[in-house]
Tab-separated table of C-alpha atoms in Angstrom:
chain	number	residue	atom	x	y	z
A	304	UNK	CA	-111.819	-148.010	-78.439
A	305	UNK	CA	-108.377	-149.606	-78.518
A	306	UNK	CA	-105.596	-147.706	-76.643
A	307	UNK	CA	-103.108	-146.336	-78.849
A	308	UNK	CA	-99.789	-148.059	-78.321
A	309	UNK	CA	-95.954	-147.992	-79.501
A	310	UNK	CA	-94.149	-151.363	-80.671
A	311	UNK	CA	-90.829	-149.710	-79.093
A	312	UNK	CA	-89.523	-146.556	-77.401
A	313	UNK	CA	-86.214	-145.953	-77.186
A	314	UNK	CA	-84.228	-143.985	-73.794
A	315	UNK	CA	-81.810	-142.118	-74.245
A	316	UNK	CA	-79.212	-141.546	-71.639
A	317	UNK	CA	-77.845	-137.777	-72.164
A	318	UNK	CA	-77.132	-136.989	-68.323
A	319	UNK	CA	-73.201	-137.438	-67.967
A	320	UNK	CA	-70.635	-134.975	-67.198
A	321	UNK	CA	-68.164	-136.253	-69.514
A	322	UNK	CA	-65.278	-135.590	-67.024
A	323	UNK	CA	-62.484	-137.020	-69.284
A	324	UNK	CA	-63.314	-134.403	-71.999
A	325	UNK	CA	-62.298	-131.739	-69.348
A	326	UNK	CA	-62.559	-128.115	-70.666
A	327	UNK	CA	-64.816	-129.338	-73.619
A	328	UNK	CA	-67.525	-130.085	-71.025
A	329	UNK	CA	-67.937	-127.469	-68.392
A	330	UNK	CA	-70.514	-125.505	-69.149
A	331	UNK	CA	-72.525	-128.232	-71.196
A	332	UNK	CA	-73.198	-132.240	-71.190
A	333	UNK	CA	-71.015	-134.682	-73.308
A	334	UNK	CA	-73.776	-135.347	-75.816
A	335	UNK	CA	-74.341	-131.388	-76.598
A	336	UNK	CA	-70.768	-130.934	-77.597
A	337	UNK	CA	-69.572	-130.492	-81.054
A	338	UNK	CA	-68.931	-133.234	-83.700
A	339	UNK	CA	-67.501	-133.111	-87.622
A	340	UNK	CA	-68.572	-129.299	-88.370
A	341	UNK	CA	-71.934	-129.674	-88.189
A	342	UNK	CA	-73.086	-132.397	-85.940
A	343	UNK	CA	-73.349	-132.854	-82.177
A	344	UNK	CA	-72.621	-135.878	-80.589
A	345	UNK	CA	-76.308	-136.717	-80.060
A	346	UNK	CA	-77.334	-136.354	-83.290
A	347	UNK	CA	-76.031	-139.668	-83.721
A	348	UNK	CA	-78.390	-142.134	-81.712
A	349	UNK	CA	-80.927	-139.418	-82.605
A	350	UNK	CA	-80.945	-140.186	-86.204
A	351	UNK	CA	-80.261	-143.971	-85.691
A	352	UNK	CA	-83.578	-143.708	-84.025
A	353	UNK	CA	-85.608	-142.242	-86.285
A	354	UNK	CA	-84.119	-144.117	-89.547
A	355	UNK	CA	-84.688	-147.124	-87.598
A	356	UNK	CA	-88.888	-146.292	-87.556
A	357	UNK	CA	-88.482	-145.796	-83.916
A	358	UNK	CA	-90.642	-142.108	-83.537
A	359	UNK	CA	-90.759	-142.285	-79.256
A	360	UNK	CA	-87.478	-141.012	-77.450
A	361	UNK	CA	-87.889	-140.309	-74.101
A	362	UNK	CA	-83.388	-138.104	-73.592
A	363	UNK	CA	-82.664	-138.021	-70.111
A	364	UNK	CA	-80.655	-135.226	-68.881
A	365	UNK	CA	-79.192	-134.308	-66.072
A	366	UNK	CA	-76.172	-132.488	-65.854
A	367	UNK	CA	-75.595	-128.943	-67.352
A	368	UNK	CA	-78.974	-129.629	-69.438
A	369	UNK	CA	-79.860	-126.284	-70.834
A	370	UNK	CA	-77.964	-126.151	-74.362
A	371	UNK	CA	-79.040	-130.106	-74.778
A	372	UNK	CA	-82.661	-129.052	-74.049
A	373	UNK	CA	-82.089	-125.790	-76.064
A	374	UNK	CA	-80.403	-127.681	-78.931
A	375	UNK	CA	-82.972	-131.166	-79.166
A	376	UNK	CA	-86.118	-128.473	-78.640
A	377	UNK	CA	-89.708	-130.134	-80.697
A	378	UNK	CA	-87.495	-132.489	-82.105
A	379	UNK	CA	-88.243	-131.221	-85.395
A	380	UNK	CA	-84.504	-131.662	-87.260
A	381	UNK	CA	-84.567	-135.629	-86.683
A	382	UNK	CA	-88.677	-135.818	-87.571
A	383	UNK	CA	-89.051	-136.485	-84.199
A	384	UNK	CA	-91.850	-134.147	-83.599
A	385	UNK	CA	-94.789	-135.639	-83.150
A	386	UNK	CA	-98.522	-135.599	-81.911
A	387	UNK	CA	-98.663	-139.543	-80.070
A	388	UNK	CA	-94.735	-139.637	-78.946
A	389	UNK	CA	-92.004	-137.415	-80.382
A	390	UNK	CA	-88.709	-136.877	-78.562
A	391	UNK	CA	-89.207	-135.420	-74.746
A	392	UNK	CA	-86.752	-134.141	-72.403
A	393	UNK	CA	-86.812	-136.123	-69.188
A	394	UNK	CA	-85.174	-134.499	-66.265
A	395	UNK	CA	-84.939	-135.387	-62.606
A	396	UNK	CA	-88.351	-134.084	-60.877
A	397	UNK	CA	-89.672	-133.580	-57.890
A	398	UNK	CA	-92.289	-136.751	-57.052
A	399	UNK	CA	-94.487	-136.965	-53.726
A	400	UNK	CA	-92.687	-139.910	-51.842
A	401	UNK	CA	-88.843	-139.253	-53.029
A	402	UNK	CA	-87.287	-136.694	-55.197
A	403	UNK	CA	-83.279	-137.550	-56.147
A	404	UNK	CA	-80.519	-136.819	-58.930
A	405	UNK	CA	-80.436	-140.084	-61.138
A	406	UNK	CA	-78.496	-142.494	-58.926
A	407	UNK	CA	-77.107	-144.308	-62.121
A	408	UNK	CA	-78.383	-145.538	-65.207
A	409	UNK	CA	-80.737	-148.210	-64.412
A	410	UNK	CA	-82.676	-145.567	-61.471
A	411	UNK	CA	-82.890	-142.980	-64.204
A	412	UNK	CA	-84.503	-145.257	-66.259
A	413	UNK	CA	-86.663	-145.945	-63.525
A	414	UNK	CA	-87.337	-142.547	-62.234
A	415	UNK	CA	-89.162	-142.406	-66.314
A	416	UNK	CA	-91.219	-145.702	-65.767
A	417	UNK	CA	-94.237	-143.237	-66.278
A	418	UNK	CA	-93.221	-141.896	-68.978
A	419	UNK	CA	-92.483	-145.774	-71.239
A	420	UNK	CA	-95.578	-147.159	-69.325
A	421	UNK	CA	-97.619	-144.094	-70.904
A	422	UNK	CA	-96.893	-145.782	-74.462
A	423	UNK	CA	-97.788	-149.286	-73.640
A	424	UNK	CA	-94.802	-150.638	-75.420
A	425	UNK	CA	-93.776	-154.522	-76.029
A	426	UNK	CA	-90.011	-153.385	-76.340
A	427	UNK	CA	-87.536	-150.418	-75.203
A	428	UNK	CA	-84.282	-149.943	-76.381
A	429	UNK	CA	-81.682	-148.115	-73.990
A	430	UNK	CA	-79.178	-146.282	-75.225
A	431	UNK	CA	-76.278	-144.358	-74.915
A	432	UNK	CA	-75.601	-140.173	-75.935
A	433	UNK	CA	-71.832	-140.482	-75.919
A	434	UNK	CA	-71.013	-142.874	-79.115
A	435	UNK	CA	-70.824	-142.114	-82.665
A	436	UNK	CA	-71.799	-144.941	-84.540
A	437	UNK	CA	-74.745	-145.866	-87.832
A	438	UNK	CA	-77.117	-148.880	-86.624
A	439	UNK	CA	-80.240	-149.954	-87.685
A	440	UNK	CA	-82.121	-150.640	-84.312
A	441	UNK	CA	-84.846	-152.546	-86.300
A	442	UNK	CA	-82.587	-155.014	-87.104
A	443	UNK	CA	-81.662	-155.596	-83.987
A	444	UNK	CA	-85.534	-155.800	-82.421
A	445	UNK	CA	-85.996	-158.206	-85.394
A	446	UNK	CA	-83.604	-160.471	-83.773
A	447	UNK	CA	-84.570	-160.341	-80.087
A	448	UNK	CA	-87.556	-161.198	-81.505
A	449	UNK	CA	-86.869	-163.776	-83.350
A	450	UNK	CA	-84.253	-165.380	-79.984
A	451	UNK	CA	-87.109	-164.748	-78.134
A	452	UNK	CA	-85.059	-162.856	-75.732
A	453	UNK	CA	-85.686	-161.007	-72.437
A	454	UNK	CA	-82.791	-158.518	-73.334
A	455	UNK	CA	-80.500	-158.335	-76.344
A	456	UNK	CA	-77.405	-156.681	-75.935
A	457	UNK	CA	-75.268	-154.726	-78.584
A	458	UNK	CA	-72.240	-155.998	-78.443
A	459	UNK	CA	-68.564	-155.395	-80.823
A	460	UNK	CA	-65.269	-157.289	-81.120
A	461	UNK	CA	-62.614	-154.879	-79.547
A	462	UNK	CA	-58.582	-155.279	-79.443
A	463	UNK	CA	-58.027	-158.215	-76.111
A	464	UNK	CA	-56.044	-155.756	-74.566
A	465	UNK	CA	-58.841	-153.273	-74.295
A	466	UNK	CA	-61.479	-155.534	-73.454
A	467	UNK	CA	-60.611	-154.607	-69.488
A	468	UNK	CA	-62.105	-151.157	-70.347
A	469	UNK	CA	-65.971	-152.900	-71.276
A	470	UNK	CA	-68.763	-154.674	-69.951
A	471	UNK	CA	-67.876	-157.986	-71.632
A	472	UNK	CA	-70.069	-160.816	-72.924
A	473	UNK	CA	-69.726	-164.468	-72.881
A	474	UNK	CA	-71.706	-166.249	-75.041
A	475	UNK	CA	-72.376	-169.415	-76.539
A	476	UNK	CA	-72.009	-170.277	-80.354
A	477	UNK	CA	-76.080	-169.650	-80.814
A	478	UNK	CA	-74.886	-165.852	-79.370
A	479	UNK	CA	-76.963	-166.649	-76.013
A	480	UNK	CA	-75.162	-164.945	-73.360
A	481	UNK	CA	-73.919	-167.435	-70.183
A	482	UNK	CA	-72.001	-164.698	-68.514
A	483	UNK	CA	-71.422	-161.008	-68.070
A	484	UNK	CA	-68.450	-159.067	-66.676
A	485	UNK	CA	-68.077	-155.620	-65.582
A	486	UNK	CA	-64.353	-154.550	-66.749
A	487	UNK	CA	-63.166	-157.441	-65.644
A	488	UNK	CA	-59.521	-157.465	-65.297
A	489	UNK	CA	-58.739	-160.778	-66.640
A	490	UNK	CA	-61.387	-160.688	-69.882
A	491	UNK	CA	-62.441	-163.890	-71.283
A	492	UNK	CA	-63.108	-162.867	-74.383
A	493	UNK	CA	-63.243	-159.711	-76.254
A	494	UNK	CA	-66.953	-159.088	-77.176
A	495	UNK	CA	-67.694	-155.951	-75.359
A	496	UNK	CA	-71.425	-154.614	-74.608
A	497	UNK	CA	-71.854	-150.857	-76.700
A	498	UNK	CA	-74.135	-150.092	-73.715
A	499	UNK	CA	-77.118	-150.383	-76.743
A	500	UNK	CA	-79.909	-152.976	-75.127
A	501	UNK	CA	-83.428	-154.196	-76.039
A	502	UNK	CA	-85.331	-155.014	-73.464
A	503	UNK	CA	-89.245	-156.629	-73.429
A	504	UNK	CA	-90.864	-154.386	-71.491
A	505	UNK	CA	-92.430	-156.013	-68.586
A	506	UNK	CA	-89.492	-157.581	-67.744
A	507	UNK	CA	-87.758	-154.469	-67.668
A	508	UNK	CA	-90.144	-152.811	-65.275
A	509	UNK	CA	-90.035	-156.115	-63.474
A	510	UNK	CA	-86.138	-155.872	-62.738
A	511	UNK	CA	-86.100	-152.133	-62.652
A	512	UNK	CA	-88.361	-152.265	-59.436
A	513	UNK	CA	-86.605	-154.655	-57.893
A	514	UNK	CA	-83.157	-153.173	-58.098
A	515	UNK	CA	-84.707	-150.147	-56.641
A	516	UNK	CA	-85.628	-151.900	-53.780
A	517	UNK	CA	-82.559	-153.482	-53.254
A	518	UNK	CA	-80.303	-151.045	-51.052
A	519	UNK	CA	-77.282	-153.558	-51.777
A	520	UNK	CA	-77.510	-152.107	-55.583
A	521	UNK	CA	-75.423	-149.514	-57.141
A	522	UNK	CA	-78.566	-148.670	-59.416
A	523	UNK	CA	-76.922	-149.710	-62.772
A	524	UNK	CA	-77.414	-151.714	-65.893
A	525	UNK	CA	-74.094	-153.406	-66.148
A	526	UNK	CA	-73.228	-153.748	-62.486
A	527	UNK	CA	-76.920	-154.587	-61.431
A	528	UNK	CA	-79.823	-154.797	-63.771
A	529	UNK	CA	-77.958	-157.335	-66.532
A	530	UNK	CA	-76.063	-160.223	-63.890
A	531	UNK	CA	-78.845	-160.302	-61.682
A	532	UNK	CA	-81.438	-160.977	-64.950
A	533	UNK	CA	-78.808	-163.662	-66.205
A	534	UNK	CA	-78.382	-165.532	-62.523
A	535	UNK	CA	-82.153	-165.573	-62.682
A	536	UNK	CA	-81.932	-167.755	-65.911
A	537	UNK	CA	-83.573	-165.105	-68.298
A	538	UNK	CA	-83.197	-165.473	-71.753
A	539	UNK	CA	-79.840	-163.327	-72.809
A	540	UNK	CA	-78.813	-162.696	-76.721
A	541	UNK	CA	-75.429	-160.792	-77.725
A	542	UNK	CA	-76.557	-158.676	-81.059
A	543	UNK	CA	-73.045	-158.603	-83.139
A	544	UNK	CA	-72.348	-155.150	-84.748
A	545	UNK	CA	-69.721	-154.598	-87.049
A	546	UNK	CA	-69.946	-151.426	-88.395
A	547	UNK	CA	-67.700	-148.294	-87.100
A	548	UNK	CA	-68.641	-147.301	-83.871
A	549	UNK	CA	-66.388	-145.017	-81.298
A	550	UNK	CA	-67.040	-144.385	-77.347
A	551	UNK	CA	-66.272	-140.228	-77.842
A	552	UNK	CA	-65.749	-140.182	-74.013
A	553	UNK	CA	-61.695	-139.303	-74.434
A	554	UNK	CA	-60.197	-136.175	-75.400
A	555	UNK	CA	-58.099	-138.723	-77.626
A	556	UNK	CA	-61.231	-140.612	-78.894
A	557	UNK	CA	-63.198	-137.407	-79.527
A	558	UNK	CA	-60.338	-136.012	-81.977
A	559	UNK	CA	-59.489	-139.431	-83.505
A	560	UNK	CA	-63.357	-139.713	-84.784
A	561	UNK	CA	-63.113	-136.452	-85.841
A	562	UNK	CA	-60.558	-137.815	-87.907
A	563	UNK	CA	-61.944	-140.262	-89.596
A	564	UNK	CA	-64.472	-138.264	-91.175
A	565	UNK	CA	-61.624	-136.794	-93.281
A	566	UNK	CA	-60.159	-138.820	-97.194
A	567	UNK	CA	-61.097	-140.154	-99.832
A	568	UNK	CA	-62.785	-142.973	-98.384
A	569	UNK	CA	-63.056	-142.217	-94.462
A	570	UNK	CA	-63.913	-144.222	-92.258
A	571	UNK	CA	-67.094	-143.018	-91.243
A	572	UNK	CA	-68.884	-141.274	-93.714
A	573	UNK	CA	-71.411	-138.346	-92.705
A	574	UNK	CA	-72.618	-137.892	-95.681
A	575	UNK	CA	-74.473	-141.451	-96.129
A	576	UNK	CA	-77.758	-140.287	-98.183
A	577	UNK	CA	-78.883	-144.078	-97.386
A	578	UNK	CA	-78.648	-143.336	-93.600
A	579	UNK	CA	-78.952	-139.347	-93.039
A	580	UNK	CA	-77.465	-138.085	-90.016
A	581	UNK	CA	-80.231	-135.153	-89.058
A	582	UNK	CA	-78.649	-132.064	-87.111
A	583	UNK	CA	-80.134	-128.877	-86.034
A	584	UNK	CA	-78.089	-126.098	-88.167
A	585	UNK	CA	-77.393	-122.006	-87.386
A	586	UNK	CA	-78.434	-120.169	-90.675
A	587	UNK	CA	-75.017	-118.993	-92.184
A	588	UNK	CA	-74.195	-117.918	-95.382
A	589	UNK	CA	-71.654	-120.361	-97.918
A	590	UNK	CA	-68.262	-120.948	-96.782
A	591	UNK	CA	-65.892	-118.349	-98.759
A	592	UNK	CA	-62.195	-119.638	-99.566
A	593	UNK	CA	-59.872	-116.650	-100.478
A	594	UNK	CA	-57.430	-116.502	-103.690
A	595	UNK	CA	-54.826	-117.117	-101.090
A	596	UNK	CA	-56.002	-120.080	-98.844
A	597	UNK	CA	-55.200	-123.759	-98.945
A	598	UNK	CA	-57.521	-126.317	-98.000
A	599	UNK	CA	-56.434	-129.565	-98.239
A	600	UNK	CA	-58.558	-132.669	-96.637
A	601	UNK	CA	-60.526	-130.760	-94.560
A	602	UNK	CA	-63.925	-130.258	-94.058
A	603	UNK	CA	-65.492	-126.782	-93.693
A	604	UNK	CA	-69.180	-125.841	-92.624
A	605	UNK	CA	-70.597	-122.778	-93.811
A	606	UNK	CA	-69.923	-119.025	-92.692
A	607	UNK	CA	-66.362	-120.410	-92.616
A	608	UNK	CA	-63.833	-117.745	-93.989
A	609	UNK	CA	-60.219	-119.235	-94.575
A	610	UNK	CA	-57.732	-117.066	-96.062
A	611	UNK	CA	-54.877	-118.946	-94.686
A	612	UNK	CA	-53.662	-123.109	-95.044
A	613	UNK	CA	-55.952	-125.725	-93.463
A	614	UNK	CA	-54.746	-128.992	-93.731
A	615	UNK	CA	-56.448	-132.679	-92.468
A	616	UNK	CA	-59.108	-130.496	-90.152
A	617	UNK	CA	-62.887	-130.235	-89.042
A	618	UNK	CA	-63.961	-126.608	-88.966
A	619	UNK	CA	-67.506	-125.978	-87.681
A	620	UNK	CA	-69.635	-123.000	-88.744
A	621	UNK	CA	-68.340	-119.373	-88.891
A	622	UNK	CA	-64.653	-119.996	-88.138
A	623	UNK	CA	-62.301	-117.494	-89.414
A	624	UNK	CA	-58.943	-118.543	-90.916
A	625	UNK	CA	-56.737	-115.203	-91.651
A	626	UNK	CA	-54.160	-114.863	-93.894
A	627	UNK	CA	-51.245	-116.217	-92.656
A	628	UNK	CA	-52.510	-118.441	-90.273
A	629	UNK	CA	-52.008	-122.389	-90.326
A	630	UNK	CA	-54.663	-125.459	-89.289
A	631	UNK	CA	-53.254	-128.444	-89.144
A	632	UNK	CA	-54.736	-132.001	-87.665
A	633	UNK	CA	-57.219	-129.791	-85.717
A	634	UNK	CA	-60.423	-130.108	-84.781
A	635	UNK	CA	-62.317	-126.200	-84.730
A	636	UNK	CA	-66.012	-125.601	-83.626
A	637	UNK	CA	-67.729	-123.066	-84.327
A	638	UNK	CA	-67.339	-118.925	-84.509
A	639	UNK	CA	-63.483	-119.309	-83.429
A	640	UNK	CA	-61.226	-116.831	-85.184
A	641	UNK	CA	-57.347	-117.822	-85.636
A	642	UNK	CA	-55.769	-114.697	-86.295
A	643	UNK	CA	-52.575	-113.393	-88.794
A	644	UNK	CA	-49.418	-115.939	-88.439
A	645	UNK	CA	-51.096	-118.020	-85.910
A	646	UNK	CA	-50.615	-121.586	-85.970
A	647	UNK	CA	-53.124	-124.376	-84.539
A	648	UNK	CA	-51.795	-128.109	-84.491
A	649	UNK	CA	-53.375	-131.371	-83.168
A	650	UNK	CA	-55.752	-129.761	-80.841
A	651	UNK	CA	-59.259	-129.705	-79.984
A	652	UNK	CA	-60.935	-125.319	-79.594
A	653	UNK	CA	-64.156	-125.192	-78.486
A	654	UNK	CA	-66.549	-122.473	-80.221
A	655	UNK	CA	-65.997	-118.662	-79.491
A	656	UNK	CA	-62.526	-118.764	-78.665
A	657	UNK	CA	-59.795	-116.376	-80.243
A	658	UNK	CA	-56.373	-117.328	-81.265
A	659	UNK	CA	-54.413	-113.908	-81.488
A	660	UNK	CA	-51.678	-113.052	-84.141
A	661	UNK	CA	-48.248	-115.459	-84.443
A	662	UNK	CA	-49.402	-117.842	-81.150
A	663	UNK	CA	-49.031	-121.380	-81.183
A	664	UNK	CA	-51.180	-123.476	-80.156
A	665	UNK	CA	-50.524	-127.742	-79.985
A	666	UNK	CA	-47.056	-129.736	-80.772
A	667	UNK	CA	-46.453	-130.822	-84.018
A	668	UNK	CA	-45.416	-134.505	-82.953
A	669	UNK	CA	-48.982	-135.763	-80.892
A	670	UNK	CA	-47.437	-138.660	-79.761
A	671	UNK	CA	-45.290	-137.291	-77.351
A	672	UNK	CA	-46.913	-134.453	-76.291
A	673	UNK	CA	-50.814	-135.456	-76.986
A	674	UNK	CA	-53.755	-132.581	-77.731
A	675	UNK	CA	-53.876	-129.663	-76.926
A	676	UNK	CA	-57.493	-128.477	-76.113
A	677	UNK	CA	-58.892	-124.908	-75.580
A	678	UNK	CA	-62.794	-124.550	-73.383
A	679	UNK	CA	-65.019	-122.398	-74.599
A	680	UNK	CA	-64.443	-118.419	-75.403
A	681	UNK	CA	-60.760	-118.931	-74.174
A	682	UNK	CA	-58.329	-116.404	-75.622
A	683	UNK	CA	-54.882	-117.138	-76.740
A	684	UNK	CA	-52.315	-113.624	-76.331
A	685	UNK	CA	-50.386	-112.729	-79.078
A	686	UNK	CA	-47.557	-114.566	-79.751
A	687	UNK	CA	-47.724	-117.091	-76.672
A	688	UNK	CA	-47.253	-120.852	-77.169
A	689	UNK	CA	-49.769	-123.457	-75.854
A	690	UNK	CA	-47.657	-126.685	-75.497
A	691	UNK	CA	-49.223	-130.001	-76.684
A	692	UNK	CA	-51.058	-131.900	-74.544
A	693	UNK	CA	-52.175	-128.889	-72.536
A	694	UNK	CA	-55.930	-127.694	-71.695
A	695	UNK	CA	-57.579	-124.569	-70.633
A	696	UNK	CA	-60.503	-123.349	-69.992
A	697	UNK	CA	-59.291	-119.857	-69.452
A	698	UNK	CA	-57.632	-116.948	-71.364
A	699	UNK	CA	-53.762	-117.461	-71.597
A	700	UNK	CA	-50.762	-115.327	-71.540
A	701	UNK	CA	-48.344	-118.102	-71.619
A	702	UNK	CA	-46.088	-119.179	-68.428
């Protein structure tokens, strides 16, 4: 009897704290938060997994896991539920020589060797839960095939003066990678790594055991794992990508992809039948729009109830718009109610929170004053003004 096998598994890191998002991320993990009115962030590498025929997704958590597990559950949104691999939730554990938190990104893959070994695989993709982005990970395996490569790494043209920010990739006019810096602060060129990398599989485990022996190493793929496997003369393939992808990581970031979801023609569209983005959705009854109410490019979820103007916003399920009240170049998740004469501009409110009658909330110029962002179940007071650029993760009576 021949041991049943996967071509590819895919690992998902979904442990980070997601500092920079502040308020948005106290209580839960970057990828669980809320994206575009009905998505969460990790419904995006999610999807790309499963439209890319990869069915095996081993999402490692770590930090503030419970809504992530609560929210990914059998994996049965994203067809990911399945007898022989399936999406599983991988969480530090207890083991009988050494039992840590994930040291970084290359020991949490390696605190899950059991679980990719279990599968047999020829190939594992690593990836990210903190980018929004449409890729077609076959594609990519095709070509590390193809290269014959020992690691292929995602890689997209970014601005030069923001190439500090990124890993950043070398490479030689075949794409074969001759060098690899970590932020450096003098880039040489502006090909930056998406964190999104194919790796055969024994030479994964092969590197991932030696870095974990090695108490010199800071237990991470683009500080550790990927220089040392390129001064060892492996074989090292950039994969270009040119479609819209966005690091979320930023309050800034997280608003601005928000964003582009909104026109005409945006600049990411959601609503690709060609490339569905799968999300797990609360039951809610259609959005109603009053004989008052504006909406203008905006997108609403359902249980939404707007009887005041929305203009150029996300809304996620079950907000509540009254009459009166204004939305402007706001992003709103989900069960928030903005109440009579209340005005919301250029800010980020996370789900449950209240904005009370005639308060102000965000600056109507963003560029000097930035977002203004609101945690979860915070309360605005009547009348009080939140200035742009502000954030709170606590009920608010003004100064």
């Amino acid at each position: 009897m021949v041991a049943r096998k996967k071509e590819c598994v895919a690992m998902l890191l979904a442990g980070g704290q997601g500092s920079r998002l502040y308020a948005l991320t106290n209580n839960i993990a970057k990828p669980a938060v809320a994206f575009g009115a009905k998505y969460r962030i990790i419904d995006f590498p999610l999807s790309n997994c499963i439209n890319s025929g990869i069915d095996t997704v081993g999402v490692l958590t770590q930090y503030e896991p419970l809504e992530l597990n609560e929210y990914i559950g059998n994996g049965q949104p994203w067809d990911l539920d399945r007898a022989f691999g399936g999406v599983h939730i991988l969480s530090p554990y207890q083991a009988k020589k050494k039992s840590s938190w994930f040291e970084g990104t290359a020991n949490a893959i390696y605190q899950n060797m059991n679980f990719m070994q279990k599968y047999n695989p020829d190939y594992v993709v690593i990836l990210s839960g903190d980018h929004i982005y449409k890729m077609d990970y076959s594609k990519m395996l095709r070509a590390h095939k193809e290269t014959g490569a020992d690691c292929t790494i995602a890689a997209i043209e970014v601005p030069m003066k923001e190439a500090s920010r990124f890993g950043i990739l070398n490479t030689n006019p075949d794409g074969s990678i001759y060098q690899f810096e970590e932020k450096p602060k003098e880039p040489k060129s502006n090909l930056a790594s998406m964190g999104i990398y194919i790796f055969t599989a024994q030479k994964l485990f092969k590197y991932l055991k030696e870095d974990e022996e090695n108490q010199n190493s800071s237990k991470d793929f683009g500080k550790d794992i990927l220089p040392t496997m390129l001064n060892a003369g492996e074989k090292m393939f950039s994969y270009r990508f040119k479609g819209y992808w966005k690091d979320v990581g930023t309050i800034s970031s997280l608003w601005e992809s928000n964003m582009d979801l909104l026109g005409e023609n945006p600049a990411f569209d959601v609503g690709d039948s060609d490339w569905k983005i799968h999300s797990r959705n609360p039951l809610a009854p259609p959005e109603y729009i009053g004989d008052k109410a504006t909406v203008h490019n905006s997108m609403i979820a359902l249980g939404c109830e707007i009887d005041g103007t929305v203009e150029h916003s996300v809304l996620a399920a079950g907000v509540i718009v009254e009459e009166g009240a204004v939305v402007k170049d706001s992003v709103i998740m989900s069960d928030t109610v903005i109440k009579k004469g209340a005005r919301v501009v250029y800010s980020i409110i996370d789900e449950n929170c209240t904005i009370e009658e005639n308060a102000l909330v965000g600056q109507e110029k963003k560029e000097s004053a930035g977002i203004a962002v609101l945690g979860r179940g915070v309360k605005i007071m009547k009348g009080v003004s939140v200035p742009g650029g502000k954030i709170l993760d606590k009920d608010y009576k003004g100064e």
